[in-house]
Amino acid sequence: MQLEFRLTASRPGGRTARTAEAVTAALTAELLEVGYAGTSIDRIARRAGVAKTTVYRRWGTVGQLVVDVFAGIAGQQVPVPDTGSLEGDLRELARSTITMLREPESRAVFDIVVGEAIHDPAARAALDTFFAARISNAAVMVERAVARGEAPAETDPAEVIRQVGSTWYARMYITGEPITLADADRAAAVTALATRAGLLT
Amino acid sequence: MQLEFRLTASRPGGRTARTAEAVTAALTAELLEVGYAGTSIDRIARRAGVAKTTVYRRWGTVGQLVVDVFAGIAGQQVPVPDTGSLEGDLRELARSTITMLREPESRAVFDIVVGEAIHDPAARAALDTFFAARISNAAVMVERAVARGEAPAETDPAEVIRQVGSTWYARMYITGEPITLADADRAAAVTALATRAGLLT
């Protein structure tokens, strides 16, 4: 199973949708080529073949466009793993997320949203929405683990999700290291162990 | 024991040192009052009572000044906890670090360095230096834990430090939540458990 968390996710048809797709593609291409500081609404509009007034009217700034693209990703439903064990479910969730974050396009958008969220409320809200959706999905995984006797009844799904993701996000944004599938497996093992020990209540 | 990780750390005496102290104090006051985007070398020099040419010559940009202040903090020697148990040592380390990060002045500088490190090599290098010092300190804690039979011999001190810090940094910069001493204690408990289980090798 792959979490469908991609910048190229399909959108409803129509002219507005085609414009959004072209602008999203132009944005990610620009981010990879010239970076956040090097791009502009004008450049993105030209690249997308869209009138720049259209882009200005709809998004106003590159920052708002990035936040909108990220919010589109965050709002997508993702399947919840169901492998029969909490560690297996967490491993699958971790592997899917790390696979997505290793894609240069996703990473470029993620980097900007995380950097902007430190001081910009719109970016902060976009990240909050993303995690609220993940925590709500994880509640099912934790419920099943409790039913199987793998986790104490008072386990907090939000704490499980924070714990599993924390190591790779810290690698990405604090210690500045690459992330691999081995990090996913370790994060799942540590989180399952801590859950069983009743540390994530 | 308190980790000596403060913006007001003493510096060698002399005029250059007094200038650096005044500029550092002015920088943090500005960050708290008007934020990174709102301040400038001119404002900081005026506030510090220092000629702006002096500040321009020594630091050039507000970004470089922030990185320098942070590097000064990162370069300080910090005492290594020695409580008699790995969990105790990690708890003390975690509590000291969180106490420092809860100080508005330290947090303001940390926020900017983390945000800038995403795209700026100088900020990235400053964070790297900070963690290299922490990992080198932690090596002693892990050696003692191995000697006491609390940790497998192949435990990786770098992995222990990444693990213990990851939860509070993820709260600060990913899920955007407050950090408390309860988070310190939980991070220490999870990390000690994972170390004993041989997951941080």
Coordinates of C-alpha atoms in Angstrom, one line a residue:
Chain A
M1 CA 0.0 0.0 0.0
Q2 CA 1.2 3.5 -0.8
L3 CA -0.1 6.6 0.9
E4 CA -1.5 8.8 -1.9
F5 CA 0.3 11.9 -0.8
R6 CA 1.7 13.3 -4.0
L7 CA 1.8 16.7 -5.7
T8 CA 0.5 15.2 -8.9
A9 CA -2.7 14.0 -7.3
S10 CA -5.6 14.1 -9.6
R11 CA -8.1 17.0 -9.1
P12 CA -11.6 17.5 -10.4
G13 CA -11.6 18.4 -14.1
G14 CA -12.5 21.8 -15.7
R15 CA -10.5 24.9 -16.6
T16 CA -9.9 26.1 -13.0
A17 CA -8.6 22.7 -12.2
R18 CA -6.3 22.6 -15.2
T19 CA -5.0 26.1 -14.2
A20 CA -4.3 24.9 -10.7
E21 CA -2.5 21.8 -12.0
A22 CA -0.3 23.8 -14.4
V23 CA 0.5 26.4 -11.6
T24 CA 1.3 23.6 -9.1
A25 CA 3.6 21.9 -11.6
A26 CA 5.3 25.2 -12.4
L27 CA 5.7 26.0 -8.7
T28 CA 7.5 22.7 -7.9
A29 CA 9.7 23.0 -11.0
E30 CA 10.7 26.5 -10.0
L31 CA 11.4 25.4 -6.4
L32 CA 13.7 22.6 -7.6
E33 CA 15.4 24.8 -10.1
V34 CA 15.8 28.2 -8.5
G35 CA 14.5 27.8 -5.0
Y36 CA 11.9 29.7 -3.0
A37 CA 13.9 32.9 -2.9
G38 CA 14.6 32.8 -6.6
T39 CA 11.1 32.4 -7.9
S40 CA 8.1 34.7 -8.2
I41 CA 4.5 34.8 -9.2
D42 CA 5.5 36.2 -12.6
R43 CA 8.0 33.4 -13.2
I44 CA 5.5 30.7 -12.1
A45 CA 2.7 32.2 -14.3
R46 CA 5.0 32.4 -17.3
R47 CA 6.1 28.8 -16.8
A48 CA 2.6 27.5 -16.3
G49 CA 1.4 29.4 -19.4
V50 CA -1.3 31.2 -17.3
A51 CA -2.0 35.0 -17.2
K52 CA -0.1 36.4 -14.2
T53 CA -3.2 38.3 -13.1
T54 CA -5.0 35.0 -12.7
V55 CA -2.2 33.7 -10.4
Y56 CA -2.1 37.0 -8.4
R57 CA -5.8 37.1 -8.0
R58 CA -6.1 33.5 -6.8
W59 CA -2.9 33.2 -4.6
G60 CA -1.4 36.7 -4.2
T61 CA 2.1 35.5 -3.1
V62 CA 4.3 32.5 -3.7
G63 CA 4.0 31.7 0.0
Q64 CA 0.3 31.5 -0.2
L65 CA 0.6 29.3 -3.3
V66 CA 2.9 26.9 -1.5
V67 CA 0.6 26.8 1.5
D68 CA -2.4 26.1 -0.8
V69 CA -0.5 23.3 -2.7
F70 CA 0.4 21.7 0.7
A71 CA -3.1 22.1 2.0
G72 CA -4.4 20.2 -1.1
I73 CA -2.0 17.4 -0.3
A74 CA -2.9 17.4 3.4
G75 CA -6.6 17.2 2.7
Q76 CA -6.4 14.0 0.8
Q77 CA -7.7 10.8 2.4
V78 CA -4.9 8.3 3.0
P79 CA -5.6 4.6 3.5
V80 CA -4.8 3.3 7.0
P81 CA -2.4 0.3 7.1
D82 CA -3.9 -2.9 8.6
T83 CA -1.1 -5.5 8.9
G84 CA -2.2 -7.3 12.0
S85 CA 0.3 -5.7 14.4
L86 CA 0.9 -2.1 15.7
E87 CA 4.6 -2.3 14.7
G88 CA 3.6 -3.5 11.2
D89 CA 1.1 -0.7 10.8
L90 CA 3.5 1.9 12.1
R91 CA 6.3 0.6 9.8
E92 CA 4.0 0.8 6.8
L93 CA 2.9 4.3 7.7
A94 CA 6.5 5.4 8.3
R95 CA 7.8 3.8 5.1
S96 CA 5.0 5.5 3.0
T97 CA 5.7 8.9 4.6
I98 CA 9.4 8.7 4.2
T99 CA 9.1 7.5 0.6
M100 CA 6.9 10.6 -0.1
L101 CA 9.4 12.9 1.8
R102 CA 12.3 11.5 -0.3
E103 CA 10.6 12.8 -3.5
P104 CA 12.3 16.1 -4.4
E105 CA 9.0 17.8 -5.3
S106 CA 7.2 16.9 -2.0
R107 CA 10.3 17.7 0.0
A108 CA 10.6 21.1 -1.6
V109 CA 7.1 22.0 -0.6
F110 CA 7.5 20.5 2.9
D111 CA 10.7 22.4 3.5
I112 CA 9.1 25.7 2.7
V113 CA 6.0 25.1 4.8
V114 CA 8.1 24.0 7.8
G115 CA 10.4 27.0 7.4
E116 CA 7.5 29.5 7.0
A117 CA 5.4 27.9 9.8
I118 CA 7.9 29.2 12.3
H119 CA 6.6 32.7 11.8
D120 CA 3.7 32.5 9.4
P121 CA 0.2 31.6 10.7
A122 CA -1.1 30.4 7.3
A123 CA 1.8 27.9 7.0
R124 CA 1.3 26.9 10.6
A125 CA -2.4 26.2 10.0
A126 CA -1.5 24.1 6.9
L127 CA 0.8 21.9 9.0
D128 CA -1.7 21.6 11.8
T129 CA -4.4 20.4 9.3
F130 CA -1.9 17.9 7.9
F131 CA -1.2 16.4 11.4
A132 CA -4.8 16.5 12.5
A133 CA -5.7 14.3 9.5
R134 CA -2.8 11.9 10.3
I135 CA -3.7 11.7 14.0
S136 CA -7.4 11.0 13.2
N137 CA -6.3 8.2 10.8
A138 CA -4.0 6.7 13.5
A139 CA -6.8 6.5 16.0
V140 CA -8.0 3.4 14.1
M141 CA -4.6 1.8 14.2
V142 CA -4.3 2.4 18.0
E143 CA -7.9 1.2 18.6
R144 CA -7.1 -2.1 16.8
A145 CA -3.8 -2.4 18.9
V146 CA -5.8 -1.9 22.1
A147 CA -8.3 -4.6 21.0
R148 CA -5.5 -7.0 20.3
G149 CA -4.0 -6.3 23.7
E150 CA -0.9 -4.7 22.2
A151 CA -1.4 -1.3 23.7
P152 CA -2.9 0.0 27.0
A153 CA -6.4 1.3 26.6
E154 CA -5.3 4.8 27.6
T155 CA -2.8 5.1 24.7
D156 CA -3.1 8.5 23.0
P157 CA -3.1 8.2 19.2
A158 CA -1.8 11.8 18.9
E159 CA 1.2 10.9 21.0
V160 CA 1.8 7.7 18.9
I161 CA 1.8 9.8 15.7
R162 CA 4.1 12.5 17.2
Q163 CA 6.5 9.8 18.4
V164 CA 6.7 7.9 15.2
G165 CA 7.3 11.0 13.0
S166 CA 9.5 12.9 15.4
T167 CA 12.8 11.1 14.5
W168 CA 12.6 11.6 10.8
Y169 CA 11.4 15.2 11.0
A170 CA 14.3 15.9 13.5
R171 CA 16.7 14.4 11.0
M172 CA 15.3 16.6 8.2
Y173 CA 15.1 19.9 10.1
I174 CA 17.3 19.7 13.1
T175 CA 20.3 17.5 12.6
G176 CA 20.0 18.0 8.8
E177 CA 20.6 14.4 7.8
P178 CA 19.2 12.2 5.0
I179 CA 16.2 9.9 5.8
T180 CA 16.0 6.3 4.7
L181 CA 13.6 3.4 5.1
A182 CA 15.9 2.1 7.9
D183 CA 14.8 5.2 9.8
A184 CA 11.2 4.3 9.2
D185 CA 11.7 0.8 10.6
R186 CA 13.5 2.0 13.7
A187 CA 10.9 4.7 14.3
A188 CA 8.2 2.0 14.1
A189 CA 10.0 -0.3 16.5
V190 CA 10.7 2.4 19.1
T191 CA 7.2 3.7 18.9
A192 CA 5.6 0.2 19.2
L193 CA 7.9 -0.6 22.2
A194 CA 7.0 2.7 23.9
T195 CA 3.3 2.1 23.3
R196 CA 3.4 -1.4 24.8
A197 CA 5.3 0.0 27.8
G198 CA 2.5 2.5 28.4
L199 CA 4.7 5.6 27.8
L200 CA 2.4 7.1 25.1
T201 CA -0.7 7.6 27.1
Chain B
M1 CA 22.8 21.0 37.5
Q2 CA 21.9 23.5 34.7
L3 CA 23.4 23.3 31.2
E4 CA 25.1 26.6 30.7
F5 CA 23.4 27.4 27.4
R6 CA 22.4 31.0 27.6
L7 CA 22.6 34.0 25.5
T8 CA 23.9 36.0 28.4
A9 CA 27.0 33.7 28.8
S10 CA 30.1 35.6 29.9
R11 CA 32.7 36.4 27.3
P12 CA 36.3 37.4 27.5
G13 CA 36.6 41.1 28.6
G14 CA 37.7 44.1 26.5
R15 CA 36.0 46.5 24.1
T16 CA 35.3 44.0 21.4
A17 CA 33.7 41.7 23.9
R18 CA 31.5 44.5 25.3
T19 CA 30.5 45.4 21.8
A20 CA 29.5 41.8 21.1
E21 CA 27.6 41.6 24.3
A22 CA 25.7 44.9 23.6
V23 CA 24.9 43.7 20.0
T24 CA 23.8 40.3 21.2
A25 CA 21.5 41.8 23.8
A26 CA 20.1 44.3 21.2
L27 CA 19.5 41.4 18.7
T28 CA 17.5 39.3 21.1
A29 CA 15.5 42.3 22.3
E30 CA 14.7 43.2 18.7
L31 CA 13.7 39.6 17.8
L32 CA 11.3 39.5 20.7
E33 CA 9.8 42.9 20.0
V34 CA 9.7 43.1 16.2
G35 CA 10.8 39.7 15.0
Y36 CA 13.4 38.7 12.4
A37 CA 11.6 40.3 9.5
G38 CA 11.1 43.6 11.4
T39 CA 14.7 44.2 12.5
S40 CA 17.8 45.3 10.7
I41 CA 21.5 46.0 11.3
D42 CA 20.7 49.7 11.6
R43 CA 18.1 49.1 14.3
I44 CA 20.3 46.7 16.2
A45 CA 23.3 49.0 16.1
R46 CA 21.2 52.0 17.3
R47 CA 19.7 49.9 20.1
A48 CA 23.2 48.6 21.2
G49 CA 24.7 52.1 21.0
V50 CA 27.3 50.9 18.6
A51 CA 28.3 52.5 15.3
K52 CA 26.4 50.7 12.5
T53 CA 29.6 50.5 10.4
T54 CA 31.1 48.3 13.2
V55 CA 28.1 46.0 13.1
Y56 CA 28.1 45.8 9.3
R57 CA 31.9 45.2 9.2
R58 CA 31.7 42.4 11.7
W59 CA 28.5 40.6 10.8
G60 CA 27.2 42.0 7.5
T61 CA 23.6 40.8 7.8
V62 CA 21.2 40.1 10.6
G63 CA 21.2 36.4 9.5
Q64 CA 25.0 36.2 10.0
L65 CA 24.7 37.9 13.4
V66 CA 22.0 35.3 14.5
V67 CA 24.2 32.5 13.3
D68 CA 27.2 33.9 15.2
V69 CA 25.3 34.3 18.4
F70 CA 24.0 30.8 18.1
A71 CA 27.5 29.5 17.3
G72 CA 28.8 31.2 20.5
I73 CA 26.1 29.3 22.5
A74 CA 26.8 26.0 20.7
G75 CA 30.6 26.3 21.4
Q76 CA 30.2 26.4 25.2
Q77 CA 31.1 23.4 27.2
V78 CA 28.2 21.9 29.0
P79 CA 28.5 19.6 32.1
V80 CA 27.4 16.0 31.4
P81 CA 24.8 14.7 33.9
D82 CA 25.9 11.8 36.0
T83 CA 22.9 10.5 38.0
G84 CA 23.8 6.8 38.1
S85 CA 21.3 5.7 35.5
L86 CA 20.9 6.3 31.7
E87 CA 17.3 7.3 32.1
G88 CA 18.3 9.8 34.9
D89 CA 21.1 11.2 32.8
L90 CA 18.8 11.6 29.8
R91 CA 16.1 13.1 32.0
E92 CA 18.5 15.8 33.3
L93 CA 19.8 16.5 29.8
A94 CA 16.3 16.8 28.5
R95 CA 15.1 19.0 31.3
S96 CA 18.0 21.4 31.0
T97 CA 17.6 21.6 27.2
I98 CA 13.8 22.2 27.4
T99 CA 14.3 24.8 30.2
M100 CA 16.7 26.6 27.9
L101 CA 14.4 26.3 24.9
R102 CA 11.5 27.7 27.0
E103 CA 13.4 31.0 27.5
P104 CA 12.0 33.4 25.0
E105 CA 15.5 34.8 24.1
S106 CA 17.0 31.3 23.4
R107 CA 13.9 30.2 21.6
A108 CA 13.9 33.3 19.3
V109 CA 17.5 32.6 18.2
F110 CA 16.8 28.9 17.8
D111 CA 13.7 29.5 15.7
I112 CA 15.6 31.6 13.2
V113 CA 18.6 29.2 13.0
V114 CA 16.2 26.3 12.4
G115 CA 14.2 28.2 9.8
E116 CA 17.3 29.5 8.0
A117 CA 19.1 26.1 8.1
I118 CA 16.6 24.8 5.6
H119 CA 18.2 26.9 2.9
D120 CA 21.2 28.6 4.4
P121 CA 24.5 26.7 4.7
A122 CA 25.9 29.0 7.4
A123 CA 22.9 28.3 9.6
R124 CA 23.1 24.6 8.8
A125 CA 26.7 24.5 9.8
A126 CA 25.9 26.3 13.1
L127 CA 23.2 23.7 13.9
D128 CA 25.6 20.9 13.0
T129 CA 28.3 22.2 15.4
F130 CA 25.7 22.4 18.1
F131 CA 24.7 18.8 17.7
A132 CA 28.2 17.5 17.2
A133 CA 29.1 19.0 20.7
R134 CA 26.0 17.4 22.2
I135 CA 26.7 14.0 20.7
S136 CA 30.3 14.1 21.8
N137 CA 29.1 14.9 25.4
A138 CA 26.6 12.1 25.3
A139 CA 29.2 9.5 24.4
V140 CA 30.3 9.6 28.0
M141 CA 26.8 9.0 29.3
V142 CA 26.4 6.0 26.9
E143 CA 29.8 4.6 27.9
R144 CA 28.8 4.7 31.5
A145 CA 25.5 3.0 30.7
V146 CA 27.3 0.3 28.8
A147 CA 29.7 -0.2 31.7
R148 CA 26.7 -0.6 34.1
G149 CA 25.1 -3.1 31.8
E150 CA 22.2 -0.8 31.0
A151 CA 22.9 -0.5 27.3
P152 CA 24.3 -2.9 24.6
A153 CA 28.0 -2.2 23.8
E154 CA 27.1 -1.3 20.2
T155 CA 24.8 1.6 21.3
D156 CA 25.4 4.6 19.1
P157 CA 25.6 7.8 21.2
A158 CA 24.6 9.9 18.2
E159 CA 21.4 7.9 17.8
V160 CA 20.6 8.2 21.5
I161 CA 21.0 12.0 21.3
R162 CA 18.9 12.2 18.1
Q163 CA 16.2 10.1 19.7
V164 CA 15.9 12.0 23.0
G165 CA 15.7 15.4 21.3
S166 CA 13.5 14.4 18.4
T167 CA 10.2 14.6 20.2
W168 CA 10.6 18.1 21.5
Y169 CA 12.0 19.5 18.3
A170 CA 9.2 17.9 16.4
R171 CA 6.7 19.5 18.8
M172 CA 8.4 22.9 18.3
Y173 CA 8.8 22.9 14.5
I174 CA 6.5 20.3 13.1
T175 CA 3.3 20.0 15.1
G176 CA 3.8 23.5 16.6
E177 CA 3.0 22.6 20.2
P178 CA 4.3 23.9 23.5
I179 CA 7.1 21.9 25.2
T180 CA 7.1 21.1 28.9
L181 CA 9.2 19.2 31.5
A182 CA 6.7 16.3 31.1
D183 CA 7.9 16.0 27.5
A184 CA 11.5 15.9 28.8
D185 CA 10.7 13.0 31.2
R186 CA 8.8 11.1 28.5
A187 CA 11.6 11.5 25.9
A188 CA 14.1 10.2 28.5
A189 CA 11.9 7.2 29.3
V190 CA 11.3 6.3 25.7
T191 CA 15.0 6.7 24.8
A192 CA 16.3 4.7 27.8
L193 CA 13.8 1.9 26.9
A194 CA 14.8 1.9 23.2
T195 CA 18.5 1.9 24.2
R196 CA 18.0 -1.1 26.6
A197 CA 16.1 -2.9 23.8
G198 CA 19.1 -2.5 21.5
L199 CA 17.2 -0.3 19.0
L200 CA 19.7 2.6 19.0
T201 CA 22.8 0.8 17.8

